[in-house]
Amino acid sequence: MMNRIVFAALSLTLTMALPSLAHADLVTNGGFEADDASGGPVTPPSGWTVVGSNPSIGVDDSNPNTGLNEAFLGTIGTTGTLQQTLTTVAGTTYTISFALENGDPTGGLSSFAADFGGLLLSDTFATLPTSYNTYSFTATATGTSTVLAFTEQNDNSNWFLDDVSVTAASTTVPEPSTMLLLGSMLAGYALMFRLRRR
């Protein structure tokens, strides 16, 4: 019985002290499926903030890349921003990916920029095909929170955004104090086990 308790405690310690191998998605509602757009557009998307003086940004179900919904971004005459503040770890590299389509790149100003603590993508996409393209970038976080932002203007139609994700591509090496704590706990478990056997 004691062996099982020691083993369970050791497993819990290792789980808490070592970096997680699973790369959980940091984005809330990245596929825009948390909103029910079956009755019409929903704005703002759940988990996201919309910024701009004349933003036309929300969720609908007219042109998803996957699933039932996508975000539409069609601000006219000025720029609008769809953003979310993510909890990050300084020094950790993240993979940022999203699917993007220009509803009609043939007329008017059509610009799009993606930002994750620094500019990832910026262009006018005057000739971007009217089908989804998937973009993927890596960036290293510099603090405990990082703003993921998409800033756009589309005077002629909408941008369509879907399948947004941010996952840890690598993690920082544990600090010496963390390793010291882990070593002390392991030594304590070993001593407890030896005393129990006597």
Short mmCIF file of C-alpha atoms in Angstrom, two decimals:
data_model
loop_
_atom_site.label_atom_id
_atom_site.label_comp_id
_atom_site.label_asym_id
_atom_site.label_seq_id
_atom_site.Cartn_x
_atom_site.Cartn_y
_atom_site.Cartn_z
CA MET A 1 0.00 0.00 0.00
CA MET A 2 2.80 2.38 0.95
CA ASN A 3 4.56 1.66 -2.34
CA ARG A 4 1.44 2.72 -4.23
CA ILE A 5 1.17 5.97 -2.28
CA VAL A 6 4.84 6.79 -2.88
CA PHE A 7 4.49 5.99 -6.58
CA ALA A 8 1.36 8.15 -6.89
CA ALA A 9 3.05 11.06 -5.11
CA LEU A 10 6.15 10.72 -7.30
CA SER A 11 4.03 10.69 -10.46
CA LEU A 12 2.17 13.80 -9.34
CA THR A 13 5.44 15.59 -8.58
CA LEU A 14 6.90 14.79 -12.00
CA THR A 15 3.69 15.85 -13.72
CA MET A 16 3.71 19.22 -11.95
CA ALA A 17 7.45 19.92 -12.26
CA LEU A 18 8.17 18.96 -15.85
CA PRO A 19 6.85 20.94 -18.83
CA SER A 20 3.72 19.54 -20.38
CA LEU A 21 4.22 17.53 -23.55
CA ALA A 22 0.74 18.41 -24.78
CA HIS A 23 0.59 21.60 -26.82
CA ALA A 24 -2.77 23.02 -25.80
CA ASP A 25 -4.34 25.69 -27.97
CA LEU A 26 -4.27 29.05 -26.17
CA VAL A 27 -6.96 30.66 -28.32
CA THR A 28 -10.53 30.76 -27.05
CA ASN A 29 -13.09 30.13 -29.80
CA GLY A 30 -10.45 29.98 -32.55
CA GLY A 31 -12.84 28.21 -34.91
CA PHE A 32 -15.72 30.57 -33.99
CA GLU A 33 -17.90 27.57 -33.19
CA ALA A 34 -18.87 28.87 -29.72
CA ASP A 35 -21.34 31.29 -31.35
CA ASP A 36 -24.69 30.32 -32.83
CA ALA A 37 -24.79 32.15 -36.15
CA SER A 38 -27.67 30.09 -37.58
CA GLY A 39 -30.06 33.00 -37.00
CA GLY A 40 -27.72 35.64 -38.41
CA PRO A 41 -24.37 37.28 -37.68
CA VAL A 42 -23.07 37.44 -34.11
CA THR A 43 -20.80 40.25 -32.94
CA PRO A 44 -18.43 40.33 -31.24
CA PRO A 45 -17.25 36.71 -31.41
CA SER A 46 -17.20 35.00 -28.01
CA GLY A 47 -13.79 35.33 -26.34
CA TRP A 48 -12.66 38.09 -28.72
CA THR A 49 -12.60 41.88 -28.58
CA VAL A 50 -13.47 44.09 -31.55
CA VAL A 51 -11.65 47.44 -31.82
CA GLY A 52 -12.27 50.23 -34.34
CA SER A 53 -14.41 53.26 -35.04
CA ASN A 54 -16.43 51.57 -37.79
CA PRO A 55 -15.79 47.85 -37.49
CA SER A 56 -17.90 45.32 -39.32
CA ILE A 57 -16.54 42.22 -37.58
CA GLY A 58 -18.42 39.21 -36.31
CA VAL A 59 -19.29 35.56 -36.85
CA ASP A 60 -21.53 34.02 -39.47
CA ASP A 61 -22.03 30.68 -41.19
CA SER A 62 -21.82 31.70 -44.84
CA ASN A 63 -18.25 30.64 -45.66
CA PRO A 64 -16.44 28.50 -43.06
CA ASN A 65 -13.11 26.87 -43.81
CA THR A 66 -14.00 24.05 -41.41
CA GLY A 67 -16.89 23.53 -39.02
CA LEU A 68 -20.04 25.63 -39.12
CA ASN A 69 -18.81 29.21 -38.66
CA GLU A 70 -16.12 31.69 -39.60
CA ALA A 71 -15.32 35.28 -38.64
CA PHE A 72 -16.04 38.01 -41.17
CA LEU A 73 -14.01 41.22 -41.20
CA GLY A 74 -15.24 43.87 -43.62
CA THR A 75 -14.51 47.31 -42.22
CA ILE A 76 -14.98 50.02 -44.86
CA GLY A 77 -13.02 53.26 -45.06
CA THR A 78 -10.92 52.60 -41.96
CA THR A 79 -9.38 49.66 -40.12
CA GLY A 80 -10.93 47.30 -37.60
CA THR A 81 -9.21 44.85 -35.28
CA LEU A 82 -10.24 41.48 -33.88
CA GLN A 83 -8.04 40.60 -30.92
CA GLN A 84 -7.58 38.35 -27.92
CA THR A 85 -5.14 38.53 -25.01
CA LEU A 86 -3.45 35.17 -24.43
CA THR A 87 -1.66 33.88 -21.35
CA THR A 88 1.90 33.08 -22.44
CA VAL A 89 5.26 32.14 -20.93
CA ALA A 90 8.17 34.49 -21.59
CA GLY A 91 10.86 32.79 -23.68
CA THR A 92 8.49 30.18 -25.09
CA THR A 93 8.16 29.89 -28.86
CA TYR A 94 4.62 29.59 -30.17
CA THR A 95 3.17 28.48 -33.49
CA ILE A 96 0.45 30.81 -34.72
CA SER A 97 -1.77 29.60 -37.55
CA PHE A 98 -4.99 30.69 -39.21
CA ALA A 99 -6.98 30.27 -42.41
CA LEU A 100 -7.73 33.46 -44.38
CA GLU A 101 -9.74 34.30 -47.48
CA ASN A 102 -10.45 37.59 -49.24
CA GLY A 103 -14.11 37.66 -50.27
CA ASP A 104 -13.41 39.91 -53.26
CA PRO A 105 -9.93 41.34 -53.89
CA THR A 106 -10.86 43.10 -57.14
CA GLY A 107 -11.92 46.52 -55.91
CA GLY A 108 -11.30 49.03 -53.12
CA LEU A 109 -8.64 48.91 -50.46
CA SER A 110 -8.08 45.44 -49.06
CA SER A 111 -5.44 45.13 -46.34
CA PHE A 112 -4.79 42.59 -43.61
CA ALA A 113 -2.23 42.30 -40.81
CA ALA A 114 -1.64 39.65 -38.14
CA ASP A 115 0.20 40.44 -34.92
CA PHE A 116 1.41 38.35 -31.98
CA GLY A 117 3.50 40.66 -29.81
CA GLY A 118 5.02 41.82 -33.09
CA LEU A 119 4.01 41.88 -36.75
CA LEU A 120 3.67 38.45 -38.38
CA LEU A 121 1.96 39.33 -41.65
CA SER A 122 1.05 42.55 -43.46
CA ASP A 123 -0.02 43.03 -47.05
CA THR A 124 -2.69 44.48 -49.31
CA PHE A 125 -3.33 41.15 -51.04
CA ALA A 126 -4.63 42.83 -54.19
CA THR A 127 -4.51 39.54 -56.07
CA LEU A 128 -5.23 37.05 -53.29
CA PRO A 129 -7.44 34.22 -54.64
CA THR A 130 -10.96 33.97 -53.31
CA SER A 131 -10.31 30.74 -51.43
CA TYR A 132 -8.86 29.97 -48.04
CA ASN A 133 -5.10 29.99 -47.55
CA THR A 134 -3.56 28.69 -44.34
CA TYR A 135 -0.75 30.73 -42.79
CA SER A 136 1.63 29.56 -40.07
CA PHE A 137 4.26 31.54 -38.14
CA THR A 138 6.43 31.13 -35.08
CA ALA A 139 7.11 33.84 -32.52
CA THR A 140 8.64 33.96 -29.06
CA ALA A 141 6.62 35.48 -26.22
CA THR A 142 8.32 38.18 -24.18
CA GLY A 143 5.88 38.29 -21.27
CA THR A 144 3.10 36.55 -19.37
CA SER A 145 0.45 37.85 -21.76
CA THR A 146 0.52 38.46 -25.51
CA VAL A 147 -2.11 40.08 -27.71
CA LEU A 148 -3.08 38.17 -30.84
CA ALA A 149 -4.57 40.73 -33.23
CA PHE A 150 -5.93 40.75 -36.77
CA THR A 151 -6.26 44.25 -38.26
CA GLU A 152 -8.02 44.72 -41.58
CA GLN A 153 -9.78 46.91 -44.05
CA ASN A 154 -11.91 45.66 -46.90
CA ASP A 155 -13.81 48.33 -48.84
CA ASN A 156 -15.31 45.90 -51.34
CA SER A 157 -16.22 42.77 -49.40
CA ASN A 158 -15.13 40.77 -46.33
CA TRP A 159 -12.10 38.94 -45.13
CA PHE A 160 -13.00 35.49 -43.84
CA LEU A 161 -10.95 34.15 -40.90
CA ASP A 162 -11.13 30.65 -39.45
CA ASP A 163 -9.18 27.97 -37.57
CA VAL A 164 -7.08 30.36 -35.49
CA SER A 165 -4.68 28.58 -33.13
CA VAL A 166 -1.66 29.37 -30.96
CA THR A 167 0.27 26.45 -29.51
CA ALA A 168 3.61 26.16 -27.74
CA ALA A 169 6.27 25.04 -30.21
CA SER A 170 8.92 24.77 -27.49
CA THR A 171 9.21 25.45 -23.80
CA THR A 172 11.86 27.09 -21.68
CA VAL A 173 14.27 24.97 -19.65
CA PRO A 174 13.11 24.72 -16.01
CA GLU A 175 14.86 27.19 -13.69
CA PRO A 176 17.49 25.83 -11.25
CA SER A 177 15.13 26.48 -8.31
CA THR A 178 12.50 24.25 -9.93
CA MET A 179 15.04 21.46 -10.45
CA LEU A 180 16.25 21.85 -6.83
CA LEU A 181 12.68 21.54 -5.56
CA LEU A 182 12.13 18.44 -7.71
CA GLY A 183 15.36 16.87 -6.45
CA SER A 184 14.46 17.59 -2.82
CA MET A 185 11.03 16.02 -3.22
CA LEU A 186 12.47 12.92 -4.88
CA ALA A 187 15.03 12.56 -2.06
CA GLY A 188 12.24 12.90 0.48
CA TYR A 189 10.20 10.17 -1.18
CA ALA A 190 13.25 7.89 -1.31
CA LEU A 191 13.97 8.45 2.40
CA MET A 192 10.35 7.82 3.32
CA PHE A 193 10.39 4.60 1.32
CA ARG A 194 13.59 3.38 3.02
CA LEU A 195 12.24 4.17 6.51
CA ARG A 196 9.02 2.35 5.73
CA ARG A 197 10.91 -0.78 4.62
CA ARG A 198 12.77 -0.88 7.96
#
